[in-house]
Short mmCIF file of C-alpha atoms in Angstrom, two decimals:
data_model
loop_
_atom_site.label_atom_id
_atom_site.label_comp_id
_atom_site.label_asym_id
_atom_site.label_seq_id
_atom_site.Cartn_x
_atom_site.Cartn_y
_atom_site.Cartn_z
CA UNK A 1 -8.46 26.91 -21.80
CA UNK A 2 -9.59 26.43 -25.39
CA UNK A 3 -12.50 25.47 -28.12
CA UNK A 4 -13.49 23.29 -26.13
CA UNK A 5 -14.56 25.29 -22.85
CA UNK A 6 -17.33 25.94 -24.37
CA UNK A 7 -20.20 23.49 -24.00
CA UNK A 8 -20.76 21.89 -27.13
CA UNK A 9 -17.75 21.33 -28.92
CA UNK A 10 -16.08 18.50 -29.17
CA UNK A 11 -11.83 18.35 -29.87
CA UNK A 12 -8.91 15.69 -30.84
CA UNK A 13 -5.07 16.76 -31.74
CA UNK A 14 -3.53 13.55 -33.07
CA UNK A 15 0.13 12.47 -34.67
CA UNK A 16 -1.07 11.36 -37.90
CA UNK A 17 2.34 11.23 -39.81
CA UNK A 18 2.54 14.97 -41.46
CA UNK A 19 5.08 16.05 -40.25
CA UNK A 20 8.57 13.75 -40.19
CA UNK A 21 9.60 14.83 -36.17
CA UNK A 22 5.71 12.49 -35.92
CA UNK A 23 4.66 15.71 -33.48
CA UNK A 24 1.13 15.92 -33.80
CA UNK A 25 0.01 17.45 -36.52
CA UNK A 26 -3.78 16.55 -36.33
CA UNK A 27 -6.54 18.50 -35.13
CA UNK A 28 -10.03 17.76 -35.09
CA UNK A 29 -13.23 20.71 -33.70
CA UNK A 30 -16.46 19.96 -34.00
CA UNK A 31 -19.79 21.45 -33.66
CA UNK A 32 -22.28 19.70 -31.56
CA UNK A 33 -24.81 22.51 -32.09
CA UNK A 34 -28.16 22.92 -31.21
CA UNK A 35 -26.91 26.13 -33.02
CA UNK A 36 -23.59 26.40 -36.23
CA UNK A 37 -23.76 29.52 -36.73
CA UNK A 38 -19.70 30.46 -37.62
CA UNK A 39 -17.60 33.16 -38.87
CA UNK A 40 -13.90 34.08 -41.12
CA UNK A 41 -11.72 36.60 -41.48
CA UNK A 42 -8.83 35.26 -43.24
CA UNK A 43 -5.75 36.62 -44.38
CA UNK A 44 -6.00 40.32 -47.27
CA UNK A 45 -3.02 38.48 -49.13
CA UNK A 46 -3.68 38.13 -52.83
CA UNK A 47 -2.20 34.86 -52.76
CA UNK A 48 -4.23 32.88 -50.66
CA UNK A 49 -3.87 29.41 -49.74
CA UNK A 50 -6.41 26.50 -50.84
CA UNK A 51 -7.54 26.04 -47.42
CA UNK A 52 -8.00 30.49 -46.98
CA UNK A 53 -10.20 30.22 -50.80
CA UNK A 54 -12.26 27.34 -49.41
CA UNK A 55 -13.50 28.35 -46.02
CA UNK A 56 -13.80 31.49 -47.53
CA UNK A 57 -16.44 30.20 -48.75
CA UNK A 58 -18.00 27.56 -45.74
CA UNK A 59 -17.90 30.35 -43.93
CA UNK A 60 -20.77 33.07 -46.51
CA UNK A 61 -22.62 30.29 -45.03
CA UNK A 62 -23.45 30.94 -41.84
CA UNK A 63 -22.58 27.46 -40.91
CA UNK A 64 -19.79 25.61 -40.12
CA UNK A 65 -20.29 21.95 -38.33
CA UNK A 66 -16.78 20.97 -37.80
CA UNK A 67 -12.67 22.81 -38.91
CA UNK A 68 -10.21 20.35 -39.62
CA UNK A 69 -6.45 21.60 -39.09
CA UNK A 70 -3.38 20.32 -40.51
CA UNK A 71 0.66 21.77 -38.94
CA UNK A 72 3.36 20.49 -41.62
CA UNK A 73 2.26 21.90 -44.64
CA UNK A 74 0.82 25.27 -45.37
CA UNK A 75 -1.35 23.91 -48.71
CA UNK A 76 -0.33 27.18 -50.45
CA UNK A 77 0.85 27.62 -54.39
CA UNK A 78 0.08 23.91 -54.94
CA UNK A 79 -1.83 25.35 -57.70
CA UNK A 80 -5.49 22.79 -58.84
CA UNK A 81 -4.41 19.35 -56.75
CA UNK A 82 -3.51 21.52 -53.65
CA UNK A 83 -8.03 22.86 -54.41
CA UNK A 84 -8.72 19.36 -54.58
CA UNK A 85 -6.61 18.10 -51.29
CA UNK A 86 -8.70 21.15 -49.18
CA UNK A 87 -11.68 19.53 -50.92
CA UNK A 88 -10.93 16.04 -50.06
CA UNK A 89 -10.47 16.70 -47.29
CA UNK A 90 -13.75 18.35 -46.03
CA UNK A 91 -15.49 15.37 -47.91
CA UNK A 92 -13.60 13.05 -45.23
CA UNK A 93 -14.50 15.08 -42.83
CA UNK A 94 -18.46 15.92 -43.77
CA UNK A 95 -18.68 11.49 -44.29
CA UNK A 96 -16.48 10.60 -41.00
CA UNK A 97 -19.37 13.28 -38.60
CA UNK A 98 -22.28 12.70 -41.11
CA UNK A 99 -22.50 16.55 -41.64
CA UNK A 100 -22.40 18.95 -44.59
CA UNK A 101 -18.66 18.67 -46.37
CA UNK A 102 -19.83 22.91 -47.58
CA UNK A 103 -19.93 23.17 -43.52
CA UNK A 104 -16.18 22.04 -43.21
CA UNK A 105 -14.13 24.30 -42.57
CA UNK A 106 -9.24 23.59 -43.23
CA UNK A 107 -7.12 25.37 -42.59
CA UNK A 108 -3.26 24.08 -42.84
CA UNK A 109 -0.13 25.79 -41.63
CA UNK A 110 3.83 24.76 -42.31
CA UNK A 111 5.63 25.29 -45.92
CA UNK A 112 4.20 26.90 -49.00
CA UNK A 113 4.30 25.37 -51.66
CA UNK A 114 5.14 22.01 -50.77
CA UNK A 115 1.96 19.29 -51.25
CA UNK A 116 -0.23 17.34 -48.14
CA UNK A 117 0.88 13.25 -47.87
CA UNK A 118 -3.25 12.68 -48.56
CA UNK A 119 -2.38 9.32 -47.19
CA UNK A 120 -1.71 9.84 -44.53
CA UNK A 121 -4.02 13.06 -43.70
CA UNK A 122 -7.09 11.37 -44.51
CA UNK A 123 -6.15 8.30 -42.40
CA UNK A 124 -5.95 11.08 -40.10
CA UNK A 125 -9.04 12.63 -39.79
CA UNK A 126 -10.88 8.87 -39.16
CA UNK A 127 -8.19 8.90 -36.43
CA UNK A 128 -9.12 12.61 -35.04
CA UNK A 129 -12.10 11.67 -35.01
CA UNK A 130 -12.82 8.99 -33.36
CA UNK A 131 -10.66 10.38 -30.20
CA UNK A 132 -12.82 13.95 -30.58
CA UNK A 133 -13.87 14.65 -26.39
CA UNK A 134 -15.06 17.55 -24.46
CA UNK A 135 -11.82 17.73 -23.10
CA UNK A 136 -9.47 17.81 -26.12
CA UNK A 137 -9.12 21.22 -26.83
CA UNK A 138 -5.26 20.79 -25.66
CA UNK A 139 -4.44 18.22 -28.26
CA UNK A 140 -5.70 20.44 -31.04
CA UNK A 141 -3.80 23.16 -29.73
CA UNK A 142 -0.59 21.48 -29.99
CA UNK A 143 -1.52 19.88 -32.00
CA UNK A 144 -1.19 22.68 -35.10
CA UNK A 145 2.14 24.06 -33.59
CA UNK A 146 4.84 24.77 -36.36
CA UNK A 147 7.88 26.78 -34.80
CA UNK A 148 5.77 27.54 -31.66
CA UNK A 149 7.48 27.13 -28.60
CA UNK A 150 4.65 26.85 -26.91
CA UNK A 151 1.12 26.27 -27.34
CA UNK A 152 -1.48 29.14 -27.27
CA UNK A 153 -5.03 28.61 -25.59
CA UNK A 154 -7.59 31.50 -23.78
CA UNK A 155 -10.94 31.43 -22.28
CA UNK A 156 -13.73 34.73 -20.61
CA UNK A 157 -16.90 33.71 -19.12
CA UNK A 158 -19.58 35.25 -19.32
CA UNK A 159 -23.19 35.05 -17.09
CA UNK A 160 -23.55 31.23 -18.06
CA UNK A 161 -21.67 31.23 -21.83
CA UNK A 162 -17.63 30.75 -22.62
CA UNK A 163 -15.51 31.72 -24.93
CA UNK A 164 -13.14 30.03 -25.66
CA UNK A 165 -9.90 29.32 -28.29
CA UNK A 166 -7.39 28.39 -29.95
CA UNK A 167 -3.94 29.93 -31.91
CA UNK A 168 -0.66 29.11 -33.61
CA UNK A 169 2.12 31.49 -35.00
CA UNK A 170 4.98 32.21 -34.29
CA UNK A 171 6.36 33.65 -37.94
CA UNK A 172 4.82 35.30 -40.57
CA UNK A 173 3.19 37.62 -38.56
CA UNK A 174 1.54 41.02 -40.26
CA UNK A 175 -1.33 40.14 -41.33
CA UNK A 176 -3.92 41.95 -42.92
CA UNK A 177 -7.77 40.87 -40.71
CA UNK A 178 -6.02 37.62 -39.11
CA UNK A 179 -2.86 36.25 -38.00
CA UNK A 180 -2.01 33.00 -38.17
CA UNK A 181 -4.66 30.12 -37.42
CA UNK A 182 -6.81 30.77 -34.50
CA UNK A 183 -10.45 29.09 -33.53
CA UNK A 184 -12.48 30.71 -31.38
CA UNK A 185 -16.27 28.94 -30.04
CA UNK A 186 -18.98 29.83 -27.95
CA UNK A 187 -21.27 28.49 -25.80
CA UNK A 188 -23.88 31.25 -26.28
CA UNK A 189 -26.75 31.42 -29.12
CA UNK A 190 -26.09 34.41 -31.14
CA UNK A 191 -26.61 34.48 -34.62
CA UNK A 192 -24.08 34.02 -37.31
CA UNK A 193 -24.20 37.78 -38.55
CA UNK A 194 -23.91 39.28 -34.83
CA UNK A 195 -21.33 36.55 -35.11
CA UNK A 196 -19.10 38.68 -37.80
CA UNK A 197 -19.74 41.36 -36.85
CA UNK A 198 -17.86 40.89 -33.40
CA UNK A 199 -15.40 39.08 -34.96
CA UNK A 200 -14.05 41.76 -37.07
CA UNK A 201 -14.27 44.54 -34.64
CA UNK A 202 -12.29 42.07 -32.23
CA UNK A 203 -9.33 41.23 -34.59
CA UNK A 204 -8.71 44.82 -35.87
CA UNK A 205 -7.96 45.59 -32.44
CA UNK A 206 -6.08 42.63 -31.43
CA UNK A 207 -4.75 40.21 -34.37
CA UNK A 208 -4.36 42.71 -36.66
CA UNK A 209 -1.91 44.89 -35.76
CA UNK A 210 0.21 42.53 -34.68
CA UNK A 211 2.95 43.15 -36.15
CA UNK A 212 6.35 40.48 -35.35
CA UNK A 213 8.02 40.77 -38.92
CA UNK A 214 6.65 42.40 -41.85
CA UNK A 215 5.45 39.14 -42.90
CA UNK A 216 2.21 38.60 -44.13
CA UNK A 217 1.20 34.15 -43.93
CA UNK A 218 -1.21 33.29 -47.57
CA UNK A 219 -2.77 30.70 -44.77
CA UNK A 220 -4.56 33.64 -42.19
CA UNK A 221 -7.64 31.70 -41.13
CA UNK A 222 -9.64 32.96 -37.96
CA UNK A 223 -13.04 31.43 -37.21
CA UNK A 224 -15.32 32.07 -34.67
CA UNK A 225 -18.43 28.82 -33.49
CA UNK A 226 -21.46 29.69 -31.76
CA UNK A 227 -22.90 26.30 -30.41
CA UNK A 228 -25.33 27.64 -28.91
CA UNK A 229 -25.24 25.28 -26.13
CA UNK A 230 -26.42 27.27 -23.40
CA UNK A 231 -29.34 28.43 -24.44
CA UNK A 232 -28.28 31.99 -23.23
CA UNK A 233 -28.16 34.52 -25.59
CA UNK A 234 -25.97 37.84 -23.83
CA UNK A 235 -25.93 41.19 -24.90
CA UNK A 236 -24.45 41.66 -28.16
CA UNK A 237 -21.93 44.76 -26.67
CA UNK A 238 -21.74 41.77 -23.77
CA UNK A 239 -20.57 39.25 -26.02
CA UNK A 240 -18.63 41.39 -27.58
CA UNK A 241 -16.43 41.99 -25.80
CA UNK A 242 -15.71 38.85 -23.93
CA UNK A 243 -14.32 37.92 -27.50
CA UNK A 244 -11.86 40.34 -27.93
CA UNK A 245 -11.07 39.86 -24.82
CA UNK A 246 -9.64 36.52 -25.30
CA UNK A 247 -8.31 37.57 -28.83
CA UNK A 248 -5.82 40.33 -27.08
CA UNK A 249 -5.35 37.24 -25.34
CA UNK A 250 -3.46 35.11 -28.44
CA UNK A 251 -2.50 37.95 -30.04
CA UNK A 252 -0.60 39.14 -27.24
CA UNK A 253 0.52 35.69 -26.46
CA UNK A 254 1.86 34.83 -30.10
CA UNK A 255 4.27 38.30 -30.07
CA UNK A 256 5.55 35.89 -26.52
CA UNK A 257 6.24 33.53 -28.83
CA UNK A 258 7.38 35.14 -31.65
CA UNK A 259 10.37 32.85 -33.62
CA UNK A 260 14.02 34.39 -31.94
CA UNK A 261 12.79 37.35 -29.67
CA UNK A 262 14.09 38.37 -26.76
CA UNK A 263 11.58 41.89 -26.56
CA UNK A 264 7.87 42.30 -26.69
CA UNK A 265 8.24 46.06 -27.75
CA UNK A 266 4.21 47.82 -27.23
CA UNK A 267 4.09 50.59 -29.11
CA UNK A 268 1.79 53.15 -28.64
CA UNK A 269 0.61 56.42 -30.96
CA UNK A 270 -1.23 58.93 -28.89
CA UNK A 271 -2.08 62.20 -29.94
CA UNK A 272 -3.13 61.22 -34.76
CA UNK A 273 -5.27 63.10 -36.69
CA UNK A 274 -7.40 59.97 -36.09
CA UNK A 275 -7.20 56.56 -36.11
CA UNK A 276 -6.27 55.42 -39.18
CA UNK A 277 -2.56 57.81 -38.56
CA UNK A 278 -2.48 56.05 -35.42
CA UNK A 279 -2.31 52.95 -36.82
CA UNK A 280 -0.52 53.81 -40.15
CA UNK A 281 2.78 55.02 -38.05
CA UNK A 282 2.85 51.79 -35.42
CA UNK A 283 2.86 49.35 -37.67
CA UNK A 284 5.85 52.15 -39.75
CA UNK A 285 8.33 52.06 -35.63
CA UNK A 286 7.00 48.48 -35.54
CA UNK A 287 8.55 47.80 -39.08
CA UNK A 288 11.61 49.86 -38.86
CA UNK A 289 14.43 46.68 -38.21
CA UNK A 290 17.08 49.47 -37.31
CA UNK A 291 14.93 50.40 -34.73
CA UNK A 292 14.13 46.09 -33.65
CA UNK A 293 18.44 45.83 -33.42
CA UNK A 294 18.72 48.30 -31.66
CA UNK A 295 16.56 47.33 -29.24
CA UNK A 296 17.78 44.14 -29.20
CA UNK A 297 20.47 45.67 -27.80
CA UNK A 298 18.52 47.79 -24.56
CA UNK A 299 20.11 50.92 -26.97
CA UNK A 300 17.09 53.51 -26.02
CA UNK A 301 17.31 54.53 -30.01
CA UNK A 302 15.09 57.27 -30.64
CA UNK A 303 16.08 58.62 -34.10
CA UNK A 304 15.15 55.07 -35.18
CA UNK A 305 11.82 55.81 -34.52
CA UNK A 306 11.45 59.88 -35.08
CA UNK A 307 12.51 58.04 -38.83
CA UNK A 308 10.35 55.64 -38.88
CA UNK A 309 7.53 57.94 -38.36
CA UNK A 310 8.94 60.25 -41.18
CA UNK A 311 8.08 58.08 -43.62
CA UNK A 312 4.33 57.80 -43.04
CA UNK A 313 1.73 59.90 -44.48
CA UNK A 314 0.24 60.82 -41.58
CA UNK A 315 -0.57 64.03 -39.46
CA UNK A 316 2.23 65.94 -37.33
CA UNK A 317 5.01 68.53 -37.79
CA UNK A 318 8.22 67.40 -37.62
CA UNK A 319 9.28 70.00 -34.73
CA UNK A 320 6.13 68.98 -32.12
CA UNK A 321 6.37 65.46 -31.89
CA UNK A 322 7.44 63.26 -28.45
CA UNK A 323 9.50 60.12 -28.01
CA UNK A 324 9.23 57.99 -24.45
CA UNK A 325 10.98 54.19 -24.28
CA UNK A 326 9.68 53.33 -21.34
CA UNK A 327 8.17 55.90 -19.50
CA UNK A 328 11.63 58.48 -20.39
CA UNK A 329 10.69 61.11 -23.10
CA UNK A 330 13.59 60.52 -24.75
CA UNK A 331 12.69 63.47 -27.44
CA UNK A 332 10.90 66.60 -27.36
CA UNK A 333 9.30 68.70 -29.24
CA UNK A 334 11.56 66.67 -32.25
CA UNK A 335 15.09 67.60 -30.55
CA UNK A 336 16.61 65.85 -27.13
CA UNK A 337 14.61 65.21 -24.47
CA UNK A 338 15.18 63.35 -20.98
CA UNK A 339 18.22 61.88 -20.42
CA UNK A 340 18.68 58.49 -22.22
CA UNK A 341 20.44 57.10 -20.35
CA UNK A 342 17.84 57.03 -17.86
CA UNK A 343 15.84 54.44 -19.87
CA UNK A 344 15.31 50.88 -18.59
CA UNK A 345 15.96 48.51 -21.32
CA UNK A 346 17.11 44.97 -19.19
CA UNK A 347 13.05 42.99 -19.21
CA UNK A 348 11.15 41.74 -21.86
CA UNK A 349 8.65 43.89 -22.80
CA UNK A 350 10.34 47.80 -23.75
CA UNK A 351 7.73 50.45 -23.97
CA UNK A 352 7.40 52.33 -26.72
CA UNK A 353 5.22 55.70 -27.22
CA UNK A 354 5.29 58.06 -29.86
CA UNK A 355 3.07 61.51 -29.59
CA UNK A 356 2.53 62.69 -33.14
CA UNK A 357 0.98 65.77 -31.51
CA UNK A 358 -1.69 66.73 -34.00
CA UNK A 359 -5.40 65.82 -32.62
CA UNK A 360 -6.68 62.81 -30.41
CA UNK A 361 -6.65 59.19 -31.36
CA UNK A 362 -4.06 56.45 -30.94
CA UNK A 363 -3.44 53.41 -30.79
CA UNK A 364 -1.44 50.36 -30.57
CA UNK A 365 0.82 47.61 -32.64
CA UNK A 366 2.95 44.78 -30.44
CA UNK A 367 6.52 44.19 -32.18
CA UNK A 368 9.55 42.01 -31.32
CA UNK A 369 13.44 42.41 -31.82
CA UNK A 370 14.79 41.29 -34.26
CA UNK A 371 17.68 38.67 -33.11
CA UNK A 372 20.59 36.72 -34.34
CA UNK A 373 17.80 33.72 -33.79
CA UNK A 374 15.02 34.69 -35.96
CA UNK A 375 17.86 34.30 -38.76
CA UNK A 376 18.93 31.74 -38.45
CA UNK A 377 15.92 29.58 -37.45
CA UNK A 378 13.99 30.95 -40.86
CA UNK A 379 17.24 30.57 -42.87
CA UNK A 380 17.13 27.08 -41.96
CA UNK A 381 12.97 26.71 -42.28
CA UNK A 382 13.45 24.78 -45.29
CA UNK A 383 16.37 22.13 -44.55
#
């Protein structure tokens, strides 16, 4: 159910001592081929971590032999030393596995502004390499956790080929192009340009529509590697759908594990003039802290939905807006609709539907409520 579900991949997850807790903190994924095709999408934050800058260049070559990931430190905002440490990590993996350092992607997650303990990380690479296994996917997924309460994996099966993946993320989930750290693998024989197209299409509809807390990470990385070990080249549409399905599964798990959350909020915007309008409105609703507090208190406060819609540049007429919460249309034509007491909000998932009555486009954004536990966890994150 992870990055080793597809043939041609080995993985490992070990405790290198990066985390003071002693928990697993270093993962390694190796592509044994015969194909080494790869694609990636990264944070659109202008402040990018050193591993992102490195891996962006690696992926441009269209080949990735291995990915090394650490938790316990983001290696972001660490200056020239941070990039040197990333380079050294890739060189260590390359020397240990006998591959080209220019084909080693690096990803890090954890506290920003703290340099990595290279005296622990580099020996950890050797330990992880020795532990590589076709059954090591779950351990790798565990090793990349930070504030995650559970590790996250997913798989989709094709006709003789597989797409698998792992993800980490529980906070700073409001990305442009990617959400925290994700590695996807497939044994389908797919060239890098098709991997890139499928990944970007999938990411746009899944990871890029998770908006937990309005905060964009400096380290967001999503990689898709193809080993070609199945010897099969599926139809593009079939392959792209499998990639999307795995991304959708992982994105949903990210929201389900969001820091301190007690509600998962599915925001569907319908009747938009175009998809961009639908996404803009969905994001505005997702980032409205007053609404998120109301959802936490199980208060169907639809006025906060309307106020969020009103801050956007989307096409709509205020007196034609409709809002439903858990299928009860509490707002009709910009005014009072069905009795709000009919809304049952006892369960984890809350569904908000916003009808702009301006067209036929739609989009879905996933968010979560704002809780005291979220504030507590993030107030003490550095300590």
